[in-house]
PDB file of C-alpha atoms and ligand atoms in Angstrom:
ATOM      1  CA  MET R  57     -25.743  -9.854  -1.193  1.00 85.00           C
ATOM      2  CA  THR R  58     -25.073  -6.286  -0.082  1.00 92.00           C
ATOM      3  CA  VAL R  59     -21.703  -5.424   1.586  1.00 94.00           C
ATOM      4  CA  GLN R  60     -21.011  -1.986   3.250  1.00 95.00           C
ATOM      5  CA  LEU R  61     -17.431  -0.887   3.106  1.00 97.00           C
ATOM      6  CA  MET R  62     -15.493   2.361   4.006  1.00 98.00           C
ATOM      7  CA  VAL R  63     -12.826   3.043   1.462  1.00 98.00           C
ATOM      8  CA  ASN R  64     -10.739   6.261   1.440  1.00 98.00           C
ATOM      9  CA  GLY R  65     -13.279   8.012   3.607  1.00 96.00           C
ATOM     10  CA  GLN R  66     -16.300   7.114   1.444  1.00 97.00           C
ATOM     11  CA  ALA R  67     -19.056   4.732   2.263  1.00 97.00           C
ATOM     12  CA  LEU R  68     -19.690   2.159  -0.498  1.00 96.00           C
ATOM     13  CA  THR R  69     -22.536  -0.221  -0.814  1.00 96.00           C
ATOM     14  CA  LEU R  70     -21.638  -3.161  -3.098  1.00 93.00           C
ATOM     15  CA  ASP R  71     -23.644  -6.005  -4.472  1.00 94.00           C
ATOM     16  CA  VAL R  72     -20.951  -8.839  -4.033  1.00 96.00           C
ATOM     17  CA  ASP R  73     -20.491 -12.214  -2.416  1.00 97.00           C
ATOM     18  CA  PRO R  74     -19.040 -11.510   1.133  1.00 97.00           C
ATOM     19  CA  SER R  75     -16.334 -14.175   0.581  1.00 97.00           C
ATOM     20  CA  THR R  76     -14.897 -12.173  -2.348  1.00 98.00           C
ATOM     21  CA  PRO R  77     -11.401 -11.024  -1.666  1.00 98.00           C
ATOM     22  CA  LEU R  78     -11.158  -7.330  -0.884  1.00 98.00           C
ATOM     23  CA  LEU R  79      -8.689  -6.864  -3.685  1.00 98.00           C
ATOM     24  CA  TYR R  80     -11.252  -8.000  -6.275  1.00 98.00           C
ATOM     25  CA  VAL R  81     -13.860  -5.687  -4.883  1.00 97.00           C
ATOM     26  CA  LEU R  82     -11.402  -2.691  -4.899  1.00 98.00           C
ATOM     27  CA  ARG R  83     -10.321  -3.214  -8.456  1.00 98.00           C
ATOM     28  CA  ASN R  84     -13.540  -4.437 -10.079  1.00 97.00           C
ATOM     29  CA  ASP R  85     -16.352  -2.733  -8.115  1.00 95.00           C
ATOM     30  CA  ALA R  86     -14.770   0.337  -6.551  1.00 95.00           C
ATOM     31  CA  LEU R  87     -12.557   0.919  -9.607  1.00 96.00           C
ATOM     32  CA  LEU R  88      -9.532   1.567  -7.510  1.00 97.00           C
ATOM     33  CA  ASN R  89      -6.586  -0.050  -9.194  1.00 97.00           C
ATOM     34  CA  SER R  90      -3.578   0.969  -7.172  1.00 98.00           C
ATOM     35  CA  ALA R  91      -3.490  -2.438  -5.246  1.00 98.00           C
ATOM     36  CA  LYS R  92      -2.368  -5.208  -7.657  1.00 98.00           C
ATOM     37  CA  TYR R  93      -2.967  -8.776  -8.102  1.00 98.00           C
ATOM     38  CA  GLY R  94       0.468 -10.669  -7.937  1.00 98.00           C
ATOM     39  CA  CYS R  95       0.245 -14.103  -6.499  1.00 98.00           C
ATOM     40  CA  GLY R  96      -3.353 -14.071  -5.027  1.00 98.00           C
ATOM     41  CA  ALA R  97      -2.032 -16.087  -2.197  1.00 98.00           C
ATOM     42  CA  GLY R  98      -0.569 -13.634   0.372  1.00 98.00           C
ATOM     43  CA  GLN R  99       3.015 -14.120  -0.720  1.00 98.00           C
ATOM     44  CA  CYS R 100       4.123 -11.090  -2.665  1.00 98.00           C
ATOM     45  CA  GLY R 101       2.703  -7.988  -1.106  1.00 98.00           C
ATOM     46  CA  ALA R 102       1.457  -6.305  -4.367  1.00 98.00           C
ATOM     47  CA  CYS R 103      -2.164  -6.172  -2.955  1.00 98.00           C
ATOM     48  CA  ALA R 104      -1.332  -4.527   0.305  1.00 98.00           C
ATOM     49  CA  VAL R 105      -3.822  -1.836   1.473  1.00 98.00           C
ATOM     50  CA  LEU R 106      -4.393  -0.137   4.858  1.00 98.00           C
ATOM     51  CA  LEU R 107      -7.059  -1.513   7.285  1.00 98.00           C
ATOM     52  CA  ASP R 108      -7.390   0.854  10.274  1.00 98.00           C
ATOM     53  CA  GLY R 109      -3.786   1.950   9.654  1.00 97.00           C
ATOM     54  CA  GLN R 110      -2.351  -1.574   9.471  1.00 97.00           C
ATOM     55  CA  ALA R 111      -1.133  -3.192   6.269  1.00 98.00           C
ATOM     56  CA  VAL R 112      -3.250  -6.084   5.065  1.00 98.00           C
ATOM     57  CA  LEU R 113      -3.052  -8.388   2.139  1.00 98.00           C
ATOM     58  CA  SER R 114      -6.285  -7.665   0.374  1.00 98.00           C
ATOM     59  CA  CYS R 115      -6.078 -10.703  -1.951  1.00 98.00           C
ATOM     60  CA  THR R 116      -6.777 -13.143   1.024  1.00 98.00           C
ATOM     61  CA  LEU R 117      -9.175 -10.915   3.027  1.00 98.00           C
ATOM     62  CA  PRO R 118     -12.929 -11.746   2.435  1.00 98.00           C
ATOM     63  CA  VAL R 119     -14.716  -8.407   2.044  1.00 98.00           C
ATOM     64  CA  GLY R 120     -17.562  -9.550   4.203  1.00 96.00           C
ATOM     65  CA  SER R 121     -15.089  -9.795   7.287  1.00 96.00           C
ATOM     66  CA  ILE R 122     -14.044  -6.109   7.118  1.00 97.00           C
ATOM     67  CA  LYS R 123     -15.317  -3.859   9.718  1.00 94.00           C
ATOM     68  CA  GLY R 124     -12.810  -0.966   9.693  1.00 97.00           C
ATOM     69  CA  GLN R 125     -11.637   1.800   7.462  1.00 98.00           C
ATOM     70  CA  VAL R 126      -9.858   0.733   4.182  1.00 98.00           C
ATOM     71  CA  LYS R 127      -7.181   3.033   2.680  1.00 98.00           C
ATOM     72  CA  THR R 128      -5.486   2.683  -0.744  1.00 98.00           C
ATOM     73  CA  LEU R 129      -2.868   4.503  -2.361  1.00 98.00           C
ATOM     74  CA  GLU R 130      -5.419   6.486  -4.404  1.00 98.00           C
ATOM     75  CA  SER R 131      -5.802   8.551  -1.179  1.00 97.00           C
ATOM     76  CA  PHE R 132      -2.247   9.772  -1.152  1.00 96.00           C
ATOM     77  CA  GLN R 133      -3.136  13.377  -1.747  1.00 94.00           C
ATOM     78  CA  SER R 134      -4.904  13.521   1.612  1.00 96.00           C
ATOM     79  CA  ASP R 135      -2.247  11.617   3.662  1.00 97.00           C
ATOM     80  CA  ARG R 136       0.990  13.455   4.578  1.00 97.00           C
ATOM     81  CA  THR R 137       3.074  10.322   4.683  1.00 98.00           C
ATOM     82  CA  LEU R 138       1.787   8.699   1.545  1.00 98.00           C
ATOM     83  CA  HIS R 139       2.234  12.080  -0.257  1.00 98.00           C
ATOM     84  CA  ALA R 140       5.818  12.240   0.987  1.00 98.00           C
ATOM     85  CA  LEU R 141       6.466   8.696  -0.227  1.00 98.00           C
ATOM     86  CA  ASN R 142       4.824   9.526  -3.623  1.00 98.00           C
ATOM     87  CA  LYS R 143       7.018  12.439  -4.167  1.00 98.00           C
ATOM     88  CA  ALA R 144      10.221  10.591  -2.891  1.00 98.00           C
ATOM     89  CA  PHE R 145       9.559   7.521  -5.149  1.00 98.00           C
ATOM     90  CA  ILE R 146       9.566   9.965  -8.182  1.00 98.00           C
ATOM     91  CA  ALA R 147      12.435  11.791  -7.031  1.00 98.00           C
ATOM     92  CA  GLU R 148      14.679   8.735  -6.639  1.00 98.00           C
ATOM     93  CA  GLN R 149      13.214   7.105  -9.723  1.00 98.00           C
ATOM     94  CA  ALA R 150      12.469   4.064  -7.627  1.00 98.00           C
ATOM     95  CA  VAL R 151       9.822   2.620  -9.962  1.00 97.00           C
ATOM     96  CA  GLN R 152      10.458   0.320 -12.999  1.00 97.00           C
ATOM     97  CA  CYS R 153       7.368  -1.577 -14.005  1.00 98.00           C
ATOM     98  CA  GLY R 154       5.570  -0.248 -10.836  1.00 97.00           C
ATOM     99  CA  TYR R 155       3.624  -3.469 -10.127  1.00 98.00           C
ATOM    100  CA  CYS R 156       4.976  -3.809  -6.504  1.00 98.00           C
ATOM    101  CA  ILE R 157       5.185  -0.098  -5.786  1.00 98.00           C
ATOM    102  CA  SER R 158       1.670   0.506  -4.359  1.00 98.00           C
ATOM    103  CA  GLY R 159       2.043  -2.349  -1.767  1.00 98.00           C
ATOM    104  CA  ILE R 160       5.418  -1.157  -0.827  1.00 98.00           C
ATOM    105  CA  MET R 161       4.430   2.322  -0.337  1.00 98.00           C
ATOM    106  CA  ILE R 162       1.491   1.005   1.720  1.00 98.00           C
ATOM    107  CA  ARG R 163       3.890  -0.949   4.050  1.00 98.00           C
ATOM    108  CA  ALA R 164       6.434   1.859   4.128  1.00 98.00           C
ATOM    109  CA  LYS R 165       3.686   4.230   5.465  1.00 98.00           C
ATOM    110  CA  THR R 166       3.187   1.829   8.386  1.00 98.00           C
ATOM    111  CA  LEU R 167       6.878   2.070   9.208  1.00 98.00           C
ATOM    112  CA  LEU R 168       7.147   5.773   8.880  1.00 98.00           C
ATOM    113  CA  ASP R 169       4.015   6.287  11.053  1.00 96.00           C
ATOM    114  CA  ARG R 170       5.952   4.768  13.936  1.00 96.00           C
ATOM    115  CA  ASN R 171       9.556   5.560  13.092  1.00 96.00           C
ATOM    116  CA  GLN R 172      10.553   8.727  11.219  1.00 91.00           C
ATOM    117  CA  ARG R 173      14.242   7.840  11.038  1.00 95.00           C
ATOM    118  CA  PRO R 174      14.240   4.253   9.875  1.00 97.00           C
ATOM    119  CA  SER R 175      17.637   2.587   9.079  1.00 98.00           C
ATOM    120  CA  ALA R 176      18.278   0.683   5.785  1.00 98.00           C
ATOM    121  CA  GLN R 177      18.045  -2.443   7.730  1.00 98.00           C
ATOM    122  CA  GLN R 178      14.665  -1.525   9.415  1.00 98.00           C
ATOM    123  CA  ILE R 179      13.318  -0.678   5.862  1.00 98.00           C
ATOM    124  CA  LYS R 180      14.588  -4.051   4.569  1.00 98.00           C
ATOM    125  CA  GLU R 181      13.020  -5.963   7.417  1.00 98.00           C
ATOM    126  CA  THR R 182       9.689  -4.198   7.022  1.00 98.00           C
ATOM    127  CA  LEU R 183       9.552  -4.890   3.283  1.00 98.00           C
ATOM    128  CA  GLN R 184      10.509  -8.638   3.712  1.00 97.00           C
ATOM    129  CA  GLY R 185       7.094  -9.772   2.481  1.00 97.00           C
ATOM    130  CA  HIS R 186       7.159  -7.593  -0.574  1.00 98.00           C
ATOM    131  CA  LEU R 187       8.630  -8.864  -3.803  1.00 98.00           C
ATOM    132  CA  CYS R 188      10.028  -6.627  -6.624  1.00 97.00           C
ATOM    133  CA  ARG R 189      11.009  -8.615  -9.565  1.00 96.00           C
ATOM    134  CA  CYS R 190      12.501  -5.425 -11.389  1.00 97.00           C
ATOM    135  CA  GLY R 191      15.096  -5.283  -8.646  1.00 95.00           C
ATOM    136  CA  THR R 192      14.728  -1.606  -7.679  1.00 96.00           C
ATOM    137  CA  HIS R 193      15.373  -2.230  -3.987  1.00 96.00           C
ATOM    138  CA  THR R 194      18.175   0.206  -3.621  1.00 97.00           C
ATOM    139  CA  ARG R 195      16.127   2.908  -4.933  1.00 98.00           C
ATOM    140  CA  ILE R 196      13.214   1.936  -2.879  1.00 98.00           C
ATOM    141  CA  ILE R 197      15.167   2.248   0.276  1.00 98.00           C
ATOM    142  CA  LYS R 198      16.572   5.539  -0.733  1.00 98.00           C
ATOM    143  CA  ALA R 199      13.071   6.876  -1.527  1.00 98.00           C
ATOM    144  CA  ILE R 200      11.706   5.691   1.893  1.00 98.00           C
ATOM    145  CA  GLN R 201      14.678   7.503   3.603  1.00 98.00           C
ATOM    146  CA  ARG R 202      13.958  10.618   1.500  1.00 98.00           C
ATOM    147  CA  ALA R 203      10.401  10.563   2.518  1.00 98.00           C
ATOM    148  CA  ALA R 204      11.359  10.111   6.164  1.00 98.00           C
ATOM    149  CA  GLN R 205      13.756  13.260   5.968  1.00 97.00           C
ATOM    150  CA  GLU R 206      10.895  15.319   4.630  1.00 97.00           C
ATOM    151  CA  LEU R 207       8.441  14.127   7.323  1.00 96.00           C
ATOM    152  CA  SER R 208      10.824  14.838  10.108  1.00 94.00           C
ATOM    153  CA  ALA R 209      12.118  18.146   8.730  1.00 89.00           C
TER     154      ALA R 209
HETATM  155 FE1  LIG L 324      -1.731 -10.426  -2.551  1.00 74.54          FE
HETATM  156 FE2  LIG L 324       0.382 -11.348  -3.781  1.00 74.54          FE
HETATM  157  S1  LIG L 324      -1.404 -10.655  -4.554  1.00 74.54           S
HETATM  158  S2  LIG L 324       0.137 -11.108  -1.518  1.00 74.54           S
HETATM  159 FE1  LIG L 325       8.596  -3.807 -11.104  1.00 74.54          FE
HETATM  160 FE2  LIG L 325       8.986  -3.711  -8.418  1.00 74.54          FE
HETATM  161  S1  LIG L 325       9.231  -2.105 -10.033  1.00 74.54           S
HETATM  162  S2  LIG L 325       8.115  -5.321  -9.611  1.00 74.54           S
END
């Protein structure tokens, strides 16, 4: 069956079962690999992408149910906040294996879009649903605060 999807400003027409999770379609059909398969059950945050500006877990979202605009980390060059986060994560060396980072940057963008001076506690609360098995949490918090500083300068 054909499904229409707007991803990173591009209209895609895909021949997929509408019940297929968005994550599979992004990775296998649209060849956008930033969102990762971690748990596949809405428990780890690795698959987070933006849907009309809100973070959603793409592993549990049927592609046929999507009406809005999907945005993935691949679009970071055209998004001021994602671009600032990208630079800050590199500057703070906040990435170890990197598996969790796309989802974390997507979630961090939703925080910075409403709060350009988040405290460490606010960042922790925002990232509660995101697991990082490498344990780079301290650097992740610093990176998000560095991005916030750049955005509010
Ligand atoms: Fe989607 Fe874990 S892969 S929440
Ligand atoms: Fe490896 Fe977070 S950097 S899981």
